[in-house]
Coordinates of C-alpha atoms and ligand atoms in Angstrom, one line a residue:
X1356 CA -10.7 14.5 8.0
X1357 CA -7.4 14.0 9.4
X1358 CA -4.1 15.0 7.5
X1359 CA -1.9 12.6 7.0
X1360 CA 2.0 13.7 7.2
X1361 CA 3.8 12.1 4.3
X1362 CA 7.2 11.6 6.4
X1363 CA 8.7 10.0 8.3
X1364 CA 7.6 6.6 6.5
X1365 CA 8.8 4.6 8.9
X1366 CA 8.2 3.8 12.6
X1367 CA 11.7 2.6 13.2
X1368 CA 13.7 3.9 10.4
X1369 CA 17.1 2.2 11.0
X1370 CA 15.4 -1.6 11.3
X1371 CA 12.8 -1.0 8.5
X1372 CA 15.3 0.4 5.7
X1373 CA 17.8 -2.5 6.7
X1374 CA 19.2 -4.6 3.4
X1375 CA 18.6 -8.5 3.3
X1376 CA 22.1 -9.2 3.5
X1377 CA 22.0 -6.9 7.0
X1378 CA 19.2 -8.4 8.1
X1379 CA 20.2 -12.0 7.6
X1380 CA 23.4 -10.9 9.7
X1381 CA 21.2 -9.5 12.7
X1382 CA 18.8 -12.6 12.3
X1383 CA 22.0 -15.2 12.7
X1384 CA 23.1 -13.1 15.6
X1385 CA 20.1 -13.9 17.3
X1386 CA 19.0 -17.2 16.3
X1387 CA 22.2 -18.1 17.7
X1388 CA 21.4 -16.0 21.1
X1389 CA 17.8 -17.5 21.3
X1390 CA 18.9 -21.3 20.8
X1391 CA 21.3 -21.0 23.5
X1392 CA 18.9 -19.4 25.6
X1393 CA 16.1 -22.0 25.6
X1394 CA 18.5 -24.5 25.8
X1395 CA 19.8 -23.2 28.7
X1396 CA 16.7 -22.4 30.3
X1397 CA 13.9 -24.7 29.3
X1398 CA 14.1 -28.2 30.1
X1399 CA 11.8 -29.0 27.5
X1400 CA 14.1 -27.5 25.1
X1401 CA 16.8 -29.4 26.2
X1402 CA 15.5 -32.7 26.1
X1403 CA 14.0 -31.5 22.7
X1404 CA 17.3 -30.9 21.6
X1405 CA 19.3 -33.8 23.1
X1406 CA 16.5 -36.2 21.6
X1407 CA 17.2 -35.1 18.1
X1408 CA 21.2 -34.7 18.9
X1409 CA 21.4 -31.4 18.5
X1410 CA 23.4 -28.5 20.2
X1411 CA 22.7 -24.6 19.7
X1412 CA 26.3 -24.6 18.4
X1413 CA 25.3 -26.6 15.7
X1414 CA 23.8 -23.6 13.8
X1415 CA 26.3 -21.8 11.6
X1416 CA 23.8 -20.7 9.0
X1417 CA 20.4 -19.7 9.1
X1418 CA 19.7 -22.7 7.2
X1419 CA 20.6 -25.1 9.7
X1420 CA 17.8 -24.1 11.6
X1421 CA 16.3 -27.0 9.8
X1422 CA 18.0 -29.7 12.1
X1423 CA 16.3 -28.7 15.0
X1424 CA 12.8 -30.1 15.9
X1425 CA 9.6 -28.4 15.9
X1426 CA 7.5 -27.2 18.3
X1427 CA 3.6 -27.8 18.1
X1428 CA 0.5 -26.3 20.1
X1429 CA 0.2 -29.9 21.8
X1430 CA 3.7 -29.3 23.2
X1431 CA 2.5 -25.8 24.9
X1432 CA -0.8 -27.2 26.3
X1433 CA 0.9 -30.5 27.5
X1434 CA 4.5 -28.9 28.9
X1435 CA 3.3 -24.9 29.7
X1436 CA 0.0 -24.8 31.2
X1437 CA -0.5 -23.7 33.5
X1438 CA 2.2 -21.6 34.6
X1439 CA 4.3 -22.3 31.7
X1440 CA 5.8 -25.8 33.0
X1441 CA 8.9 -27.1 31.5
X1442 CA 8.7 -24.7 28.1
X1443 CA 9.1 -20.9 30.1
X1444 CA 12.8 -19.5 30.4
X1445 CA 12.1 -17.5 33.5
X1446 CA 10.4 -17.5 37.0
X1447 CA 6.9 -16.9 36.6
X1448 CA 7.5 -14.2 39.0
X1449 CA 9.1 -12.3 36.0
X1450 CA 6.3 -12.3 34.1
X1451 CA 3.7 -9.7 35.2
X1452 CA 1.7 -10.2 31.9
X1453 CA -0.7 -12.9 30.3
X1454 CA -2.5 -14.1 27.4
X1455 CA -3.9 -17.3 26.6
X1456 CA -5.9 -19.3 23.8
X1457 CA -9.8 -19.7 24.4
X1458 CA -9.0 -23.8 24.7
X1459 CA -11.9 -24.7 23.1
X1460 CA -10.4 -28.0 21.6
X1461 CA -8.3 -28.7 24.9
X1462 CA -6.2 -27.0 27.2
X1463 CA -5.7 -23.3 26.7
X1464 CA -2.1 -21.8 25.0
X1465 CA -0.6 -19.7 27.6
X1466 CA 1.6 -16.9 26.9
X1467 CA 3.9 -15.1 29.6
X1468 CA 5.7 -12.1 29.0
X1469 CA 8.3 -10.5 30.7
X1470 CA 8.4 -6.6 31.1
X1471 CA 10.7 -7.0 27.8
X1472 CA 8.3 -9.3 25.8
X1473 CA 5.9 -6.4 26.3
X1474 CA 8.0 -3.9 25.5
X1475 CA 9.0 -6.0 22.4
X1476 CA 5.3 -6.7 21.6
X1477 CA 3.9 -3.1 22.1
X1478 CA 7.2 -1.8 19.5
X1479 CA 5.9 -4.8 17.2
X1480 CA 2.2 -3.6 17.3
X1481 CA 3.2 0.1 17.0
X1482 CA 5.3 -0.8 13.6
X1483 CA 2.8 -2.6 12.4
X1484 CA -0.2 0.2 13.1
X1485 CA 2.2 2.8 11.7
X1486 CA 2.9 0.7 8.7
X1487 CA -0.9 0.2 8.1
X1488 CA -1.1 4.4 8.3
X1489 CA -2.3 4.6 11.8
X1490 CA -0.6 7.9 13.1
X1491 CA -0.4 10.2 16.4
X1492 CA -3.8 12.1 16.6
X1493 CA -6.0 9.3 14.7
X1494 CA -8.8 7.8 17.0
X1495 CA -9.1 4.2 16.7
X1496 CA -12.3 2.1 17.5
X1497 CA -10.9 -1.4 18.9
X1498 CA -13.4 -3.6 18.6
X1499 CA -11.3 -6.6 19.6
X1500 CA -12.2 -8.2 22.4
X1501 CA -10.2 -7.1 26.0
X1502 CA -9.8 -10.5 27.8
X1503 CA -7.7 -13.3 27.2
X1504 CA -7.5 -12.9 23.9
X1505 CA -4.5 -10.7 22.8
X1506 CA -6.4 -9.0 20.1
X1507 CA -7.9 -6.3 22.2
X1508 CA -4.9 -5.3 24.6
X1509 CA -2.4 -5.8 21.7
X1510 CA -4.1 -3.0 19.4
X1511 CA -4.7 -1.0 22.5
X1512 CA -0.5 -1.0 23.9
X1513 CA 0.7 -0.9 20.4
X1514 CA -1.8 2.0 19.0
X1515 CA -1.2 4.6 22.6
X1516 CA 2.7 4.1 21.8
X1517 CA 2.2 5.3 18.2
X1518 CA -0.2 8.4 19.7
X1519 CA -3.8 7.7 18.5
X1520 CA -6.4 7.5 20.7
X1521 CA -8.2 4.5 21.5
X1522 CA -11.9 4.0 22.3
X1523 CA -11.7 0.2 24.0
X1524 CA -14.9 -0.6 22.6
X1525 CA -15.0 -4.5 22.6
X1526 CA -17.1 -7.1 20.9
X1527 CA -20.8 -6.2 19.9
X1528 CA -23.5 -3.8 20.0
X1529 CA -23.1 -3.3 16.2
X1530 CA -25.7 -0.7 15.7
X1531 CA -24.3 1.7 18.7
X1532 CA -21.3 0.9 17.5
X1533 CA -21.7 2.1 14.0
X1534 CA -23.1 5.5 16.1
X1535 CA -20.1 5.7 17.5
X1536 CA -18.0 5.6 14.9
X1537 CA -20.0 8.2 13.4
X1538 CA -19.7 11.0 16.6
X1539 CA -16.5 10.3 17.7
X1540 CA -15.3 10.5 14.1
X1541 CA -13.5 7.5 14.4
X1542 CA -10.3 7.1 11.9
X1543 CA -9.3 3.8 12.1
X1544 CA -11.3 0.4 13.1
X1545 CA -9.8 -2.9 13.7
X1546 CA -12.1 -5.9 13.9
X1547 CA -11.8 -9.3 11.6
X1548 CA -12.9 -9.4 8.2
X1549 CA -16.0 -11.1 8.6
X1550 CA -17.2 -8.1 11.5
X1551 CA -16.0 -5.5 9.1
X1552 CA -18.1 -7.2 6.7
X1553 CA -20.9 -7.1 8.7
X1554 CA -20.9 -3.6 9.9
X1555 CA -20.2 -2.3 6.1
X1556 CA -23.2 -4.5 5.5
X1557 CA -25.6 -2.9 8.4
X1558 CA -24.2 1.0 7.4
X1559 CA -25.8 0.7 4.2
X1560 CA -28.8 -0.7 5.9
X1561 CA -29.3 2.4 8.6
X1562 CA -29.0 4.4 5.6
X1563 CA -25.4 6.2 6.5
X1564 CA -23.3 7.4 4.0
X1565 CA -19.8 6.4 4.8
X1566 CA -18.0 8.5 3.2
X1567 CA -20.0 11.5 4.4
X1568 CA -21.0 10.8 8.0
X1569 CA -18.0 8.3 8.7
X1570 CA -14.3 9.6 8.9
X1571 CA -12.8 6.1 8.7
X1572 CA -9.5 5.7 6.6
X1573 CA -7.7 2.7 8.0
X1574 CA -9.5 -0.6 8.6
X1575 CA -6.9 -3.5 10.3
X1576 CA -9.0 -6.7 10.0
X1577 CA -6.6 -9.8 11.0
X1578 CA -7.0 -13.2 12.6
X1579 CA -8.6 -14.9 9.6
X1580 CA -8.9 -15.5 6.1
X1581 CA -10.4 -13.0 3.5
X1582 CA -10.0 -12.0 0.2
X1583 CA -9.2 -9.6 -2.1
X1584 CA -13.2 -9.4 -3.2
X1585 CA -13.7 -9.0 0.7
X1586 CA -11.1 -6.3 0.8
X1587 CA -12.6 -4.0 -2.0
X1588 CA -16.1 -4.6 -0.7
X1589 CA -14.9 -3.6 3.0
X1590 CA -13.1 -0.2 1.6
X1591 CA -15.9 0.6 -0.1
X1592 CA -18.7 0.1 2.6
X1593 CA -16.6 1.6 5.1
X1594 CA -15.6 4.5 2.8
X1595 CA -11.9 3.8 3.5
X1596 CA -10.9 4.5 0.0
X1597 CA -13.0 7.9 -0.2
X1598 CA -10.7 9.0 2.8
X1599 CA -7.7 8.0 1.6
X1600 CA -7.0 4.9 3.4
X1601 CA -7.7 1.1 3.2
X1602 CA -8.3 -1.9 4.5
X1603 CA -5.0 -3.5 5.8
X1604 CA -4.2 -7.1 6.7
X1605 CA -3.0 -7.9 10.2
X1606 CA -1.6 -11.1 11.4
X1607 CA -0.1 -12.6 14.9
X1608 CA -0.8 -15.6 17.2
X1609 CA -1.0 -15.8 20.9
X1610 CA 2.1 -18.0 20.6
X1611 CA 3.9 -15.4 19.3
X1612 CA 2.8 -12.6 21.5
X1613 CA -0.1 -11.9 19.5
X1614 CA -1.1 -9.4 16.7
X1615 CA 1.4 -7.5 15.0
X1616 CA 3.8 -10.5 13.6
X1617 CA 3.0 -9.6 10.1
X1618 CA 0.9 -6.7 8.4
X1619 CA 0.2 -4.8 5.5
X1620 CA 2.0 -1.6 4.0
X1621 CA 0.0 1.2 2.5
X1622 CA 0.6 -0.7 -0.6
X1623 CA -1.6 -3.6 0.3
X1624 CA 0.2 -6.3 -1.0
X1625 CA 0.6 -9.1 1.5
X1626 CA 2.1 -8.6 4.8
X1627 CA 5.2 -7.9 5.9
X1628 CA 7.1 -10.2 8.3
X1629 CA 8.6 -8.6 11.3
X1630 CA 11.8 -10.8 10.3
X1631 CA 14.0 -9.3 12.9
X1632 CA 11.9 -10.4 15.9
X1633 CA 10.7 -13.6 14.3
X1634 CA 12.4 -16.0 11.5
X1635 CA 9.6 -17.2 9.4
X1636 CA 9.8 -21.1 7.6
X1637 CA 7.1 -22.7 5.1
X1638 CA 7.6 -26.3 5.0
X1639 CA 5.3 -29.3 3.5
X1640 CA 2.7 -30.1 6.4
X1641 CA 3.2 -33.6 5.5
X1642 CA 7.0 -34.2 5.8
X1643 CA 8.3 -31.4 7.7
X1644 CA 10.7 -30.3 4.8
X1645 CA 11.1 -27.0 4.1
X1646 CA 9.7 -25.0 0.9
X1647 CA 11.4 -22.3 -1.3
X1648 CA 10.3 -18.8 -1.8
X1649 CA 6.5 -18.5 -2.7
X1650 CA 6.3 -22.3 -2.2
X1651 CA 2.8 -22.6 -0.6
X1652 CA 3.0 -24.8 2.9
X1653 CA 2.6 -24.1 6.9
X1654 CA 4.2 -21.6 8.5
X1655 CA 6.7 -21.9 10.9
X1656 CA 8.1 -19.9 13.2
X1657 CA 11.0 -19.5 15.7
X1658 CA 11.3 -16.0 18.0
X1659 CA 14.4 -14.6 17.8
X1660 CA 14.2 -12.1 20.6
X1661 CA 11.6 -13.2 23.1
X1662 CA 12.4 -13.8 27.3
X1663 CA 9.7 -15.6 28.6
X1664 CA 8.5 -18.7 26.6
X1665 CA 10.6 -18.4 23.4
X1666 CA 9.2 -20.9 21.0
X1667 CA 11.6 -22.5 18.6
X1668 CA 10.1 -24.0 14.8
X1669 CA 6.4 -23.8 16.2
X1670 CA 4.2 -24.9 13.6
X1671 CA 1.2 -22.4 13.2
X1672 CA -0.9 -24.8 11.2
X1673 CA -1.3 -21.9 9.0
X1674 CA -1.1 -22.0 5.2
X1675 CA 0.5 -19.4 3.3
X1676 CA 3.5 -18.5 1.4
X1677 CA 6.5 -16.1 1.5
X1678 CA 7.2 -13.5 -1.2
X1679 CA 10.3 -11.7 -1.6
X1680 CA 10.1 -9.2 -4.3
X1681 CA 10.4 -5.9 -3.9
X1682 CA 8.0 -4.1 -2.1
X1683 CA 7.0 0.0 -3.4
X1684 CA 7.3 0.9 0.3
X1685 CA 10.9 0.2 0.6
X1686 CA 11.2 -2.5 3.1
X1687 CA 13.5 -4.7 1.8
X1688 CA 14.6 -7.0 4.0
X1689 CA 11.0 -8.0 5.3
X1690 CA 9.4 -10.8 3.2
X1691 CA 5.3 -10.9 2.5
X1692 CA 2.3 -13.4 3.1
X1693 CA -0.1 -12.8 0.5
X1694 CA -2.0 -13.8 3.5
X1695 CA -3.5 -17.0 5.3
X1696 CA -4.6 -19.3 2.5
X1697 CA -6.0 -21.6 4.9
X1698 CA -5.4 -23.8 7.9
X1699 CA -4.1 -27.3 7.6
X1700 CA -6.7 -28.8 10.0
X1701 CA -9.5 -27.1 7.6
X1702 CA -8.5 -29.4 4.9
X1703 CA -10.4 -32.4 4.0
X1704 CA -10.6 -35.2 1.6
X1705 CA -13.6 -35.4 -1.0
X1706 CA -13.4 -37.8 -3.7
X1707 CA -9.8 -38.4 -3.6
X1708 CA -8.9 -34.5 -3.9
X1709 CA -7.3 -32.6 -0.2
X1710 CA -9.7 -29.6 -0.3
X1711 CA -9.1 -26.3 1.2
X1712 CA -12.5 -24.8 1.8
X1713 CA -10.2 -21.2 1.8
X1714 CA -9.6 -22.0 -1.9
X1715 CA -13.9 -22.4 -2.5
X1716 CA -14.0 -19.0 -0.7
X1717 CA -12.1 -16.8 -2.8
X1718 CA -13.6 -18.0 -5.5
X1719 CA -17.1 -17.2 -4.4
X1720 CA -16.1 -14.1 -2.9
X1721 CA -15.2 -12.7 -7.0
X1722 CA -18.9 -12.7 -7.5
X1723 CA -20.5 -9.5 -6.6
X1724 CA -24.1 -11.3 -6.6
X1725 CA -22.4 -13.5 -3.6
X1726 CA -23.2 -11.5 -0.2
X1727 CA -22.2 -15.0 2.1
X1728 CA -21.7 -18.2 1.5
X1729 CA -20.9 -21.5 3.8
X1730 CA -19.5 -24.7 2.9
X1731 CA -21.1 -27.6 4.5
X1732 CA -18.8 -30.8 4.2
X1733 CA -21.3 -33.9 5.4
X1734 CA -19.8 -37.1 6.7
X1735 CA -22.9 -38.5 7.8
X1736 CA -23.7 -40.0 4.6
X1737 CA -22.6 -42.3 2.0
X1738 CA -21.3 -40.6 -0.2
X1739 CA -20.0 -37.7 1.7
X1740 CA -21.6 -34.8 0.3
X1741 CA -20.1 -31.3 -0.4
X1742 CA -22.5 -28.5 -0.5
X1743 CA -22.1 -25.0 -0.7
X1744 CA -24.9 -22.4 0.0
X1745 CA -24.1 -19.4 -1.1
X1746 CA -26.6 -15.9 -0.6
X1747 CA -27.6 -14.6 -3.5
X1748 CA -30.6 -11.8 -3.6
X1749 CA -33.9 -13.5 -5.4
X1750 CA -33.8 -11.2 -8.9
X1751 CA -29.9 -12.2 -9.6
X1752 CA -30.0 -16.0 -9.4
X1753 CA -29.9 -17.7 -12.4
X1754 CA -28.7 -21.4 -14.0
X1755 CA -26.0 -19.3 -15.9
X1756 CA -24.8 -17.8 -12.7
X1757 CA -25.0 -21.3 -10.8
X1758 CA -22.6 -22.7 -13.9
X1759 CA -20.4 -19.6 -13.3
X1760 CA -19.7 -20.3 -10.3
X1761 CA -19.1 -23.7 -10.1
X1762 CA -16.2 -23.7 -13.0
X1763 CA -14.8 -20.9 -10.6
X1764 CA -14.9 -23.5 -8.0
X1765 CA -14.0 -26.4 -10.4
X1766 CA -10.8 -24.5 -11.0
X1767 CA -9.5 -23.8 -7.6
X1768 CA -10.3 -27.2 -6.0
X1769 CA -10.8 -29.7 -8.8
X1770 CA -14.3 -30.7 -7.8
X1771 CA -17.9 -29.4 -8.4
X1772 CA -19.9 -29.4 -5.0
X1773 CA -23.6 -28.9 -4.9
X1774 CA -24.3 -25.4 -4.9
X1775 CA -27.6 -23.7 -3.3
X1776 CA -28.9 -20.0 -3.6
X1777 CA -30.3 -19.1 -0.3
X1778 CA -32.0 -15.9 1.1
X1779 CA -29.5 -12.7 1.6
X1780 CA -29.6 -12.8 5.6
X1781 CA -30.3 -16.1 6.2
X1782 CA -26.7 -17.6 6.9
X1783 CA -25.0 -16.9 10.2
X1784 CA -22.9 -13.3 10.7
X1785 CA -19.7 -13.0 12.9
X1786 CA -19.0 -10.4 15.6
X1787 CA -15.4 -12.4 15.9
X1788 CA -13.8 -15.1 13.9
X1789 CA -16.0 -16.5 11.1
X1790 CA -17.0 -20.0 11.2
X1791 CA -17.8 -20.4 7.5
X1792 CA -17.1 -24.1 7.1
X1793 CA -19.5 -26.5 8.7
X1794 CA -18.2 -30.2 9.2
X1795 CA -20.7 -32.8 10.2
X1796 CA -19.6 -36.3 10.9
X1797 CA -21.5 -39.3 12.8
X1798 CA -21.2 -39.4 16.4
Ligands
ZN1027 ZN1 5.5 -2.6 1.6

């Protein structure tokens, strides 16, 4: 097993040990410069600011940012595709790097990177990976796709900078992957929580002892919602705790370079947001008003040092909250997000209640008997039907278990759906992001 040096504790000590006051000063300085920069260089932002009757100099304090207009995904689709359009702040020829979203629900969201952006992002990823416990000498199995998506290359660049050896596996061939984990003695694995979960299930099925035959210490599942129960199972099934590590969340989005924007430290108490690069706000998704610390709402992000396509008040559609109580790691200036609690767009109305499927998921995963689940919202029938399918082994099913699960769901979302036990292995498994919510609508 790889020995991990206890020190140094931080990748960039001068930044990571800043006091909250010092950080606010740095943020204000960077924010002022960034607002001026986009106003001067991006026709899109000049127009948006003019329409909202704000000038960069109207920002005197960080709180003044709320006077500035939001940027949406629609804006990027409409005004940046395909070569940066009105949003990009530099000639496209200054951008050797490019990524975009898959564009499954419209035009892709494109992102261009100058050399400095690329350097920033690599630094952010290195800091994030180091924070999760990755060190020089580690062997990282990177199971994100190496294509348009930022996950594959983002992790690759960052891990290489930390000094880990990266195996660029990509997606799929799960049984071969597990053999490779064993043979290469990989110590770090990436992936989505649902994929890591699936790998864990398969490790068990293949009769491999994760503590003795695998060497995995850190897994960094990102890109989707998970629950503490899923974390516990991934840690156990992959043998992470036994090797002195754990499963640590990471978050990011293409519009903000990619992964790495926020990450958990070894204490696993929510993801530290790298607020020297990104200024976070949490707003009420319906009114757009900023919310206070610990209040749950939509995450809004502003780039503080980006060069090609800095975004101001970008609405992520992700639901979370910001926690400011101190973390044992000592990163005092970096608030934490407990995870992505849902997507604004995933919410649906059922019997007059707004329901976030992730709230149901969180409750389901509390039950050891539940191995997978699917939430079906059927709008093709009247009244609408909300059905939750849970995989439970036949010998563990009982009316009492059903009742206990329904009570938990009721506590979270104040409705009792229909609940159906299904056979283990009958619901889909995921090599990328899970799609556990199915919405049926009439054509
Ligand atoms: Zn911490």
